[in-house]
Amino acid sequence: MSVTLAVDAMGGDHGLVVTVPASTELLAELPDLHIRLVGNADLINQALAKVSPAIKERITVVHASEVVEMDDPIEVALRRKKDSSMRITAEQVKEGLAQAAISAGNTGALMAISRYVLKTLDGIDRPAIAAMMPNQLGRGTIVLDLGANADCEAVHLLQFAQMADVMARAVDGIANPSIGLLNIGEEVIKGNQVVKEAAELLRNSSLNFYGNVEGNDIFKGTTDIVVCDGFVGNVALKTSEGLAYMISGFIKQEFGRSWLTKLMALVAMPVLMRFKRRVDHRNYNGAALLGLRGLVMKSHGSADKKAFMTALRRAYEGAKNNMVGKVAEAFVVTQIAQATDGQHTGTQS
Amino acid sequence: MSVTLAVDAMGGDHGLVVTVPASTELLAELPDLHIRLVGNADLINQALAKVSPAIKERITVVHASEVVEMDDPIEVALRRKKDSSMRITAEQVKEGLAQAAISAGNTGALMAISRYVLKTLDGIDRPAIAAMMPNQLGRGTIVLDLGANADCEAVHLLQFAQMADVMARAVDGIANPSIGLLNIGEEVIKGNQVVKEAAELLRNSSLNFYGNVEGNDIFKGTTDIVVCDGFVGNVALKTSEGLAYMISGFIKQEFGRSWLTKLMALVAMPVLMRFKRRVDHRNYNGAALLGLRGLVMKSHGSADKKAFMTALRRAYEGAKNNMVGKVAEAFVVTQIAQATDGQHTGTQS
C-alpha cells in the first residue's frame, strides 16, 4: 500500500527551504511515498525546479493563498485565514487525499485547526500532543501530553495512555509498551489528587501499567511511555531543551576558549561527533496530535531538513500502520467494555 | 556576630563520613562559625578523633539515640523516633542554640519534623522548598516549590515568590530579584487556572515581577527566581537531573570506548575538567525549607563532602543575614498592608 502525506510547505521558521528538500529526499528514499506539498504554488514550483522528474511524479502541488505565522493568535489562524497552507494541509486528510498531515507551524494553531477540520475520535475528550524524548537505552521515551491540555482530569490521563499505547505499537513497533505515570517521588506529598485517581484508573485498565515514575525516569527509559498533563509535560520538555542547550553551549565555549583548546577539540572531534549524534534532538523531531480522526504530525518550528525528515518519517510509519484506525478501534473496544461494565453493575444493584 | 549551625550528622546516604569532614573543613574556613553535631555521640567523637583542638573548640556534640532512615515513612519519623538526630537538630534551632539546621536526610521527614518543631511563620500557609539551579549566566536561578506542595492555590504561589524574594536578597545578595512565573508557552492553552490567578496577584504585588517564563528560562537565567507548584517544580528538577546524568554518561561512554578515545580524553582533559566544574551540581546543593520560624537547609541525600559544604555555607549565609527574621518581617508588612487595604475598602463601601 502506498502512503500519501500532506505537507504544509510554508510552515515553520524556515518554510520552503526546509520542507521541500526534506520531502524530495524522503521521496527518493521511500518508493511507495507520495507527497502533497501545500502552499504558494508558484514558490513551491520554483523550489522544485531542479528536482528529477522521477521524484516529481510523486509530488502534487496544492495551492493555498495564506500562511499562518508563528505568532498568529489561534483565533486569526482558525477564523480569518481560511485558505492557509496549514488548514488546506489538514483538509487533505479530511478529504481522504492524504493519510497524514505534517506542519512545522505554530502548535496552538495546528491543534485548533486540526481539531476543527478533522474532529476528535469517538470516546476521546481531549486530543494530546505526544513526542519522543531520548533515553539512556538509545531508544526514545514517548511522553504526553506536551501542552495541549493544561488542566486535566484523571480520565484524560487514562485516555492519553490508551492512545500512546496504540502509537507505540503502530509507529515504533513496541510489542507490549509499558506505561509510567509521571509523579513526584520521595518528597513530602506523593502526587496531587488527579494523579492519584489516574493511577487507580490505570491499574484497573488492561494496559501494561508500570506505576509511578519520576522526571529522571524519562531519560532512564524506565517505561516506554510516560503520561502527564500538558502543563507538566510542557515544563519537562522545555526544561530539558533549556538544559541541553546550556550544556552544549558550555562545551562549545570551553573548547573555543583559545587556540590550545581548539586544538584539543580537533583531536577529540571523532568522540565529540559521536556524542553529538547520540543526543541529536533532530532524531526525535515530530510530535503526534493524538485523538483526532486523522493523523497530524507537528514538527519543531526550527527544524532543519534532517529534523523535518524525521517528522515526515514518523508520519509515514503512522500512516502505513494505520495508527488512527487502531486508536479508534481501541476506543470502541474500551467504550463497549465500559458499557458492558455499566450493565453488569446495573444488574447487581 | 558568630553563627552556630546545627548539623544532623547521621543524615544522608553517607552520614558521618560526609557530615563530619564537611563541618570541620568549613570551620577551618570560617573563624566565626560554631557547629553543633547531632547524632550518636560515641560515633561522632570517634570521627572527630584526629581533628585539631583549635577546630574542636568550636564544635559541640549533641547526642541523639535514633536515626531517621531514608525510607522511613513520615509517620515513623515524626511520631515514633522522637530522639532522632534530625529532630534534635531542628530542636537546636527551636531552643535558640543554633541559627540554622542542616540535614541530608529524607526530605518528607525533614519537612514534617521542621514544621512540627519550628512551626510556620505568621501569614504563611505552606512552607516551600527552594533551591538553586545552574544557569547560562554562571549564577543560579532560585526555583521553588520543589516538592513540598503538590496542589497549590494562587495565593501560595504569591507567598513562595515573597519568601524567595527575601532569600535572594539575604542569602545571595541580589538587590532587586526578578521573579518569573513558570508557565507553558506557545502551546494551545497558556497556563492553567491557578497560574493565571497567580500572575494577577504577582502583578499587583510590590515584587519585581517579570511575567511568565517557560522551562528553558530556568537555565537561561531570564529571572533570578522562578515560582511554580511543588508538583511541577519537582518534575522540572528530576527531569533536569535525569538529563544531566544521561549526558554525562554518554560523554564518559564515548571517551571510554577504546584506547584511542581514552587518549583523546587525556588530551582534552583540561577542557573537560573546566566543563565539569561549570556544571558541577555540588555547587548548587542545599534547598531551603522556607516559611518556618527557623532556617532549615536540606542537602541532597547523596551529597559528598564538597556538596554538603555548599549546603552548610548557604545555611551560614542565611543565618548571618537573618533570613528568617526578614521573611517574617516581609510577611508582617504584607499582612498590615492587607489589613489596611481591607479597612480602606471598608470605608469606601
XYZ file of C-alpha atoms in Angstrom:
698
model
C 0.000 0.000 0.000
C 1.390 3.397 -0.925
C 1.260 6.285 1.523
C 0.401 9.906 0.764
C 1.498 12.650 3.144
C 0.197 16.220 3.054
C 2.960 18.674 3.924
C 2.432 22.271 4.997
C 5.260 23.592 2.822
C 5.100 27.119 4.250
C 5.137 26.297 7.988
C 7.971 26.674 10.463
C 10.776 29.175 10.869
C 12.340 28.240 7.521
C 9.360 27.246 5.328
C 10.104 26.003 1.805
C 13.863 25.992 2.280
C 13.421 23.078 4.663
C 10.111 21.440 3.776
C 10.763 20.929 0.049
C 14.262 19.388 0.241
C 13.158 17.195 3.185
C 10.178 15.984 1.143
C 12.143 15.248 -2.035
C 14.885 13.462 -0.106
C 12.401 11.220 1.662
C 10.645 10.518 -1.640
C 13.971 9.305 -3.029
C 14.327 7.033 -0.012
C 10.790 5.580 0.070
C 9.465 4.464 -3.310
C 5.883 3.955 -2.119
C 5.592 7.514 -0.785
C 3.577 10.328 -2.380
C 3.627 13.885 -1.050
C 1.132 16.698 -1.476
C 3.005 19.966 -0.961
C 0.593 22.646 0.217
C 1.289 26.380 -0.047
C 2.032 29.116 -2.536
C 2.107 27.082 -5.782
C 4.461 29.437 -7.640
C 7.028 29.385 -4.865
C 6.756 25.624 -4.422
C 7.216 25.031 -8.151
C 10.271 27.284 -8.112
C 11.683 25.297 -5.222
C 11.044 22.081 -7.160
C 12.729 23.366 -10.350
C 15.814 21.187 -10.087
C 14.108 18.065 -8.768
C 14.292 14.998 -11.046
C 11.129 14.001 -12.952
C 11.116 10.568 -11.256
C 10.648 12.263 -7.890
C 8.325 14.978 -9.179
C 5.972 12.283 -10.412
C 5.136 11.502 -6.815
C 4.577 15.130 -5.804
C 1.321 17.038 -6.110
C 1.396 20.774 -5.520
C -1.741 22.098 -3.792
C -2.190 25.862 -3.765
C -3.035 27.772 -0.588
C -3.020 31.559 -0.643
C -2.374 32.283 3.057
C 0.168 31.367 5.728
C -0.325 31.024 9.467
C 2.502 32.975 11.066
C 4.326 31.655 14.150
C 2.860 34.434 16.279
C -0.682 34.465 14.864
C -3.274 34.109 17.610
C -5.320 30.903 17.355
C -8.400 32.966 16.519
C -6.744 34.516 13.477
C -5.394 31.178 12.264
C -8.738 29.475 12.678
C -11.333 32.117 11.713
C -9.614 34.543 9.375
C -7.066 32.575 7.367
C -9.383 30.003 5.872
C -7.081 29.407 2.920
C -3.908 28.904 4.955
C -1.424 26.212 3.939
C -1.876 24.707 7.425
C -5.617 24.394 7.051
C -5.518 23.094 3.469
C -2.941 20.522 4.630
C -5.341 19.241 7.306
C -8.156 19.201 4.753
C -6.158 16.861 2.509
C -6.513 14.267 5.259
C -10.151 15.096 5.900
C -10.947 14.596 2.192
C -9.056 11.320 2.015
C -6.418 12.719 -0.330
C -3.635 12.034 2.196
C -3.208 9.691 5.155
C -1.326 12.174 7.328
C -0.671 15.897 7.640
C 2.652 17.414 8.727
C 3.325 21.019 9.703
C 6.145 22.891 11.423
C 3.834 25.837 12.110
C 2.514 27.279 15.354
C 1.412 24.419 17.655
C -1.664 26.117 19.052
C -2.972 26.957 15.593
C -2.238 23.472 14.283
C -4.091 21.833 17.150
C -7.079 24.163 16.789
C -7.280 23.779 13.008
C -6.782 20.001 13.109
C -9.454 19.661 15.744
C -11.838 21.845 13.766
C -11.201 20.195 10.407
C -10.752 16.568 11.462
C -12.748 16.356 14.729
C -11.878 14.092 17.651
C -12.402 10.328 17.679
C -15.442 8.896 19.434
C -14.779 8.421 23.124
C -11.892 10.873 23.284
C -12.454 14.069 25.233
C -9.146 15.750 24.612
C -6.553 15.334 21.895
C -2.987 15.266 23.201
C 0.477 16.026 21.898
C 2.898 13.088 22.084
C 6.594 13.073 21.226
C 9.717 11.009 21.743
C 12.359 12.140 24.208
C 15.755 10.402 24.030
C 16.751 7.955 26.739
C 19.822 6.154 28.059
C 18.794 2.951 26.305
C 19.336 4.670 22.963
C 15.650 4.357 22.184
C 13.127 7.054 22.924
C 10.510 7.504 25.615
C 7.083 8.606 24.372
C 5.888 11.476 26.551
C 2.424 13.028 26.512
C 0.659 15.418 26.870
C 3.209 18.076 25.967
C 0.991 21.123 26.085
C -2.456 20.687 24.608
C -4.227 20.337 27.959
C -3.102 22.488 30.853
C -5.842 21.272 33.182
C -6.576 17.542 33.098
C -8.826 15.135 34.923
C -7.790 11.584 35.762
C -9.801 10.100 32.896
C -7.882 12.246 30.403
C -4.598 10.823 31.632
C -6.045 7.337 31.143
C -7.048 8.222 27.579
C -3.573 9.632 26.871
C -2.130 6.305 27.989
C -4.530 4.368 25.765
C -3.664 6.482 22.718
C 0.079 6.312 23.339
C -0.167 2.558 23.755
C -1.544 2.277 20.229
C 1.014 4.740 18.871
C 3.945 2.864 20.420
C 2.738 -0.354 18.788
C 1.878 1.165 15.402
C 4.675 3.700 14.897
C 7.518 2.300 16.970
C 6.767 -1.418 16.785
C 6.870 -1.982 20.558
C 5.014 -5.180 21.457
C 3.562 -4.505 24.891
C 4.523 -0.947 25.777
C 4.949 -0.198 29.468
C 3.329 2.933 30.826
C 4.561 5.178 33.633
C 2.540 7.884 35.333
C 4.667 10.970 35.971
C 4.633 11.767 39.660
C 6.834 13.232 42.352
C 8.856 10.883 44.445
C 10.247 10.824 47.870
C 9.067 14.353 48.573
C 6.515 15.328 51.149
C 3.285 14.628 49.358
C 3.283 11.936 46.726
C 1.317 13.404 43.898
C -1.733 15.546 43.580
C -5.343 14.367 43.569
C -5.615 13.940 39.791
C -2.528 11.746 39.617
C -3.704 9.549 42.478
C -7.024 8.959 40.726
C -5.325 8.368 37.390
C -3.098 5.698 38.949
C -6.199 3.900 40.144
C -7.767 4.018 36.656
C -4.559 2.817 35.025
C -4.212 -0.073 37.481
C -7.726 -1.216 36.596
C -7.172 -0.920 32.834
C -5.864 -3.607 30.508
C -2.767 -1.509 29.799
C 0.738 -2.567 30.819
C 0.875 -0.081 33.702
C 4.249 0.084 35.434
C 3.238 2.551 38.147
C 4.507 5.979 39.110
C 7.703 7.296 37.596
C 9.696 10.482 38.260
C 11.158 13.082 35.930
C 14.522 11.325 35.642
C 12.817 8.104 34.517
C 12.055 9.752 31.162
C 15.795 9.719 30.390
C 16.448 6.406 32.100
C 13.890 4.791 29.818
C 12.192 3.100 32.774
C 8.972 2.808 30.740
C 8.196 3.078 27.025
C 5.552 5.724 27.681
C 5.279 8.481 30.287
C 1.888 10.092 30.839
C 1.291 13.508 32.404
C -0.894 16.569 31.996
C 0.026 19.140 29.369
C 1.309 21.703 31.837
C 3.749 19.334 33.495
C 4.748 17.736 30.181
C 5.446 21.074 28.569
C 7.569 22.195 31.525
C 9.512 18.908 31.430
C 10.114 19.279 27.687
C 11.133 22.927 27.766
C 13.306 22.430 30.856
C 15.120 19.591 29.087
C 15.589 21.672 25.957
C 16.955 24.520 28.059
C 19.393 22.319 29.943
C 20.614 20.574 26.781
C 21.149 23.954 25.150
C 23.079 25.255 28.169
C 25.307 22.181 28.330
C 26.110 22.200 24.614
C 26.827 25.919 24.872
C 29.265 25.282 27.744
C 31.038 22.546 25.760
C 31.415 24.876 22.775
C 32.633 27.759 24.953
C 35.211 25.641 26.746
C 36.614 24.137 23.545
C 36.566 27.536 21.836
C 38.404 29.380 24.580
C 41.884 29.522 22.967
C 43.938 28.048 20.131
C 45.068 25.321 22.526
C 41.555 24.231 23.465
C 40.544 24.407 19.790
C 43.388 22.029 19.052
C 42.112 19.727 21.773
C 38.655 19.845 20.184
C 40.198 18.868 16.862
C 41.880 15.880 18.467
C 38.728 14.844 20.289
C 36.496 15.518 17.274
C 35.580 11.886 16.481
C 34.355 11.403 20.043
C 32.583 14.739 20.152
C 30.788 13.925 16.893
C 29.691 10.506 18.134
C 28.437 12.138 21.318
C 26.619 14.796 19.320
C 24.892 12.183 17.186
C 23.656 10.377 20.281
C 21.998 13.450 21.737
C 20.912 14.957 18.403
C 17.391 16.202 19.009
C 16.741 16.047 15.274
C 16.396 12.287 15.607
C 13.399 12.848 17.861
C 11.506 15.502 15.932
C 7.800 15.016 15.302
C 5.029 15.264 17.853
C 1.799 13.452 17.027
C -1.532 15.127 17.735
C -3.363 12.097 19.078
C -7.110 11.586 19.334
C -8.151 13.103 16.013
C -9.908 11.436 13.064
C -6.743 11.702 11.077
C -3.014 11.669 11.666
C -1.365 15.045 12.236
C 2.325 15.408 12.989
C 3.806 18.618 14.354
C 7.447 19.356 13.598
C 9.528 21.693 15.736
C 9.327 25.180 14.228
C 13.097 25.484 13.990
C 13.542 22.061 12.343
C 16.185 21.773 9.645
C 15.997 19.298 6.762
C 17.175 16.317 8.785
C 14.790 17.049 11.644
C 11.848 17.634 9.313
C 12.589 14.325 7.592
C 12.317 12.584 10.971
C 8.854 14.043 11.461
C 7.849 13.014 7.921
C 9.170 9.505 8.539
C 7.183 9.178 11.755
C 4.045 10.318 9.934
C 4.767 7.794 7.173
C 5.116 4.972 9.736
C 1.921 6.010 11.485
C 0.009 6.174 8.212
C 1.414 2.895 6.892
C 0.450 1.122 10.107
C -2.988 2.692 10.267
C -2.366 4.288 13.611
C -5.527 6.377 13.674
C -7.705 3.400 12.751
C -6.155 1.432 15.578
C -6.642 4.219 18.105
C -10.281 4.487 17.025
C -10.677 0.725 17.362
C -9.085 0.698 20.824
C -11.576 3.305 21.954
C -14.553 1.482 20.523
C -13.425 -1.600 22.453
C -12.992 0.485 25.588
C -16.425 2.010 25.204
C -18.091 -1.385 24.671
C -16.266 -2.711 27.739
C -17.409 0.288 29.759
C -20.975 -0.103 28.529
C -20.921 -3.792 29.435
C -19.431 -2.983 32.821
C -22.201 -0.475 33.311
C -24.895 -3.073 32.527
C -23.178 -5.538 34.788
C -23.172 -3.098 37.668
C -26.760 -2.339 36.783
C -27.914 -5.936 37.230
C -26.041 -6.265 40.500
C -27.589 -3.273 42.160
C 28.275 38.162 65.163
C 29.175 34.482 65.251
C 26.926 31.868 63.680
C 26.016 28.464 65.092
C 24.755 25.732 62.783
C 23.095 22.518 63.971
C 24.087 19.609 61.722
C 22.273 16.290 61.532
C 25.483 14.262 61.494
C 23.714 10.948 60.779
C 21.542 12.016 57.830
C 22.006 11.235 54.149
C 23.328 8.235 52.260
C 26.805 8.588 53.759
C 26.186 10.020 57.267
C 29.226 10.817 59.409
C 31.741 10.080 56.657
C 30.495 13.190 54.878
C 28.931 15.406 57.530
C 31.895 15.494 59.937
C 34.692 16.291 57.442
C 32.456 18.860 55.716
C 31.791 20.518 59.064
C 35.416 20.596 60.210
C 36.625 21.905 56.863
C 34.103 24.738 56.893
C 35.041 25.551 60.495
C 38.650 25.941 59.346
C 37.464 28.296 56.619
C 35.087 30.454 58.695
C 36.500 31.590 62.051
C 33.164 32.906 63.362
C 31.358 29.597 62.809
C 30.280 27.165 65.543
C 28.738 23.786 64.763
C 26.575 21.528 66.900
C 26.964 17.990 65.551
C 23.867 15.974 66.398
C 23.775 12.166 66.449
C 25.363 9.173 68.127
C 27.886 10.907 70.392
C 30.328 7.977 70.512
C 30.491 7.688 66.760
C 30.787 11.441 66.297
C 33.614 11.653 68.813
C 35.413 8.816 67.039
C 35.024 10.674 63.752
C 36.455 13.791 65.414
C 39.457 11.972 66.890
C 42.042 13.470 64.566
C 40.588 16.961 64.388
C 42.807 19.734 65.778
C 41.873 21.229 69.186
C 41.501 24.688 67.590
C 38.669 23.398 65.444
C 37.190 21.145 68.123
C 36.793 24.176 70.365
C 34.039 25.360 68.061
C 32.221 22.025 67.915
C 29.588 20.818 70.351
C 28.492 17.198 70.166
C 24.797 16.702 70.923
C 23.663 13.136 71.485
C 20.626 11.678 69.721
C 19.887 7.975 70.055
C 17.863 7.414 66.870
C 18.255 7.966 63.140
C 15.569 8.670 60.533
C 16.262 6.278 57.668
C 15.933 7.410 54.026
C 12.900 5.152 53.532
C 11.175 5.780 56.875
C 7.562 6.865 56.379
C 6.872 10.386 57.623
C 4.679 8.980 60.384
C 7.527 6.896 61.796
C 9.985 9.780 61.600
C 7.582 12.174 63.276
C 5.718 10.078 65.859
C 7.987 7.184 66.763
C 11.565 8.416 66.540
C 11.333 11.307 68.967
C 15.046 11.193 69.721
C 16.215 11.148 66.115
C 19.261 13.189 65.078
C 17.009 15.006 62.595
C 14.546 16.073 65.229
C 17.156 17.045 67.807
C 18.867 19.097 65.076
C 15.653 21.037 64.447
C 15.190 21.488 68.185
C 18.577 23.178 68.458
C 17.103 25.987 66.373
C 13.819 25.987 68.256
C 15.700 26.357 71.569
C 17.884 29.148 70.241
C 21.066 27.076 70.487
C 21.657 27.335 66.711
C 20.597 29.740 63.978
C 20.085 27.092 61.317
C 19.589 23.332 60.959
C 21.064 21.242 58.133
C 20.200 17.661 57.235
C 20.820 15.369 54.268
C 18.051 13.034 55.429
C 14.714 12.137 53.891
C 13.017 15.324 52.610
C 9.490 14.395 53.614
C 10.544 13.608 57.161
C 12.651 16.766 57.428
C 9.779 18.964 56.277
C 7.309 17.281 58.639
C 9.643 17.422 61.639
C 10.725 21.011 60.948
C 7.136 22.087 60.594
C 6.172 20.317 63.814
C 9.128 21.555 65.849
C 9.530 25.071 64.463
C 6.009 25.930 63.198
C 5.278 28.166 60.223
C 5.652 31.941 60.239
C 2.569 34.111 60.700
C 0.813 34.690 57.418
C 2.360 31.712 55.644
C 0.044 28.863 54.766
C 2.541 26.480 53.270
C 6.279 26.148 53.674
C 8.119 25.556 50.390
C 11.379 24.001 49.261
C 13.659 26.378 47.359
C 16.956 25.573 45.661
C 19.372 26.973 43.114
C 19.554 25.506 39.635
C 22.546 26.489 37.480
C 22.054 28.878 34.582
C 23.899 30.095 31.495
C 24.900 33.302 33.256
C 27.067 31.274 35.604
C 24.886 32.274 38.507
C 21.975 30.203 39.743
C 18.230 30.517 39.386
C 16.245 30.052 42.603
C 13.378 27.665 41.896
C 10.510 26.865 44.247
C 8.467 24.916 45.260
C 10.399 21.743 44.548
C 8.041 19.238 46.077
C 6.502 20.267 49.394
C 3.134 21.229 47.914
C 1.683 19.122 45.129
C -1.588 21.047 44.963
C -1.300 24.820 45.222
C -3.636 27.773 45.076
C -2.655 31.091 43.514
C -2.034 32.735 46.880
C 0.529 30.064 47.734
C 2.490 30.849 44.598
C 2.443 34.520 45.621
C 3.774 33.595 49.072
C 6.511 31.456 47.529
C 7.568 34.481 45.489
C 7.597 36.699 48.571
C 9.728 34.239 50.525
C 12.160 33.662 47.662
C 12.492 37.418 47.199
C 13.762 37.723 50.774
C 16.022 34.673 50.379
C 17.600 36.016 47.188
C 18.402 39.282 48.958
C 19.602 37.743 52.227
C 21.491 34.660 51.032
C 22.580 35.574 47.527
C 22.895 39.344 47.864
C 20.693 40.153 44.852
C 19.426 43.735 45.094
C 16.009 43.621 43.428
C 15.419 39.998 42.402
C 13.234 39.468 39.349
C 10.521 36.845 39.583
C 9.205 34.614 36.806
C 6.051 32.523 36.990
C 6.602 29.116 35.391
C 4.075 28.630 32.624
C 3.703 26.948 29.274
C 4.375 28.948 26.211
C 3.263 28.962 22.675
C 1.177 25.834 23.149
C -2.572 25.643 22.881
C -3.674 26.875 26.267
C -1.461 29.273 28.072
C -1.436 28.018 31.605
C -3.938 26.559 33.962
C -6.370 28.450 36.166
C -4.094 28.641 39.208
C -1.231 30.129 37.207
C -3.466 32.743 35.596
C -4.708 33.867 39.003
C -1.198 33.833 40.449
C 0.031 36.094 37.625
C -2.666 38.579 38.562
C -1.653 38.525 42.237
C 2.022 38.922 41.355
C 1.316 41.840 39.032
C -0.498 43.612 41.847
C 2.230 42.934 44.414
C 5.246 45.100 45.156
C 7.563 42.356 43.906
C 9.744 42.751 40.810
C 7.506 40.514 38.694
C 8.887 39.791 35.239
C 5.892 37.794 33.979
C 5.524 34.269 32.686
C 8.595 32.195 31.933
C 8.990 28.743 30.400
C 11.025 25.705 31.448
C 14.068 26.718 29.405
C 14.177 30.113 31.117
C 15.392 28.420 34.298
C 18.675 27.628 32.527
C 18.767 30.855 30.545
C 18.642 32.782 33.784
C 15.861 35.005 32.468
C 14.806 35.792 36.057
C 16.541 35.416 39.427
C 13.603 33.429 40.812
C 11.174 31.004 39.178
C 7.969 30.160 41.018
C 5.822 27.061 40.452
C 3.827 24.497 42.395
C 5.644 21.596 44.033
C 4.499 19.027 41.510
C 5.761 20.958 38.510
C 8.938 22.064 40.296
C 9.782 18.543 41.344
C 9.260 17.232 37.810
C 11.449 20.036 36.391
C 14.198 19.273 38.921
C 14.153 15.493 38.487
C 13.916 15.762 34.693
C 16.965 18.023 34.680
C 18.875 15.670 36.963
C 17.977 12.755 34.683
C 19.056 14.542 31.520
C 22.331 15.753 33.051
C 23.062 12.220 34.220
C 22.331 10.789 30.774
C 24.520 13.337 29.007
C 27.467 12.890 31.359
C 27.072 9.115 30.977
C 27.206 9.450 27.186
C 30.351 11.613 27.377
C 32.050 9.040 29.622
C 30.988 6.152 27.382
C 32.209 7.830 24.214
C 35.581 8.780 25.669
C 35.947 5.339 27.271
C 35.210 3.369 24.123
C 38.788 2.398 23.151
C 42.443 3.205 23.908
C 42.298 5.827 21.156
C 39.306 7.670 22.596
C 40.853 7.438 26.070
C 43.919 9.125 24.661
C 41.709 11.836 23.198
C 40.116 12.294 26.632
C 43.579 12.695 28.126
C 44.433 15.393 25.596
C 41.124 17.180 26.135
C 41.232 16.744 29.923
C 41.808 20.428 30.840
C 38.727 21.404 28.838
C 36.636 18.514 30.130
C 37.550 19.426 33.704
C 36.637 23.090 33.198
C 33.350 21.993 31.672
C 32.711 19.618 34.568
C 33.327 22.362 37.099
C 30.804 24.604 35.361
C 28.014 22.049 35.535
C 29.022 20.556 38.898
C 25.756 20.115 40.772
C 27.684 20.117 44.051
C 27.996 23.880 43.719
C 24.214 24.132 43.931
C 23.479 21.787 46.811
C 21.212 22.973 49.599
C 17.484 23.510 49.422
C 15.985 25.882 51.970
C 12.710 24.999 53.682
C 11.128 28.429 53.571
C 8.289 29.732 55.702
C 9.302 28.235 59.037
C 10.187 30.009 62.278
C 13.770 28.932 61.810
C 16.183 28.247 58.993
C 16.344 24.644 57.795
C 18.543 23.579 54.903
C 18.104 20.238 53.161
C 21.144 18.704 51.497
C 20.848 16.149 48.703
C 20.939 12.665 50.255
C 23.837 11.580 48.075
C 25.915 14.706 48.795
C 29.665 14.245 49.184
C 31.866 16.478 51.321
C 32.066 19.288 48.778
C 28.321 19.282 48.154
C 27.497 19.155 51.867
C 29.827 22.100 52.454
C 27.847 24.098 49.896
C 24.651 23.427 51.830
C 26.361 24.392 55.110
C 27.684 27.575 53.534
C 24.222 28.545 52.290
C 22.813 27.962 55.775
C 25.630 30.081 57.234
C 24.853 32.936 54.822
C 21.141 32.709 55.583
C 21.760 32.722 59.324
C 24.326 35.530 59.193
C 21.929 37.687 57.191
C 18.944 36.891 59.398
C 16.939 35.436 56.527
C 14.120 34.062 58.655
C 13.716 37.337 60.530
C 13.495 39.148 57.207
C 10.929 36.728 55.801
C 8.860 37.143 58.968
C 9.138 40.929 58.668
C 8.124 40.875 54.997
C 5.011 38.933 55.921
C 4.110 41.213 58.797
C 4.358 44.136 56.363
C 2.221 42.257 53.854
C -0.369 41.487 56.471
C -0.522 45.069 57.702
C -0.859 46.233 54.099
C -3.648 43.755 53.535
C -5.389 44.779 56.745
C -5.078 48.446 55.768
C -6.341 47.659 52.291
C -9.268 45.910 53.912
C -10.082 48.950 56.084
C -9.656 51.187 53.120
C -12.091 49.149 51.076
C -14.308 49.118 54.139
C -14.537 52.902 54.357
C -15.167 53.184 50.646
C -18.097 50.810 50.581
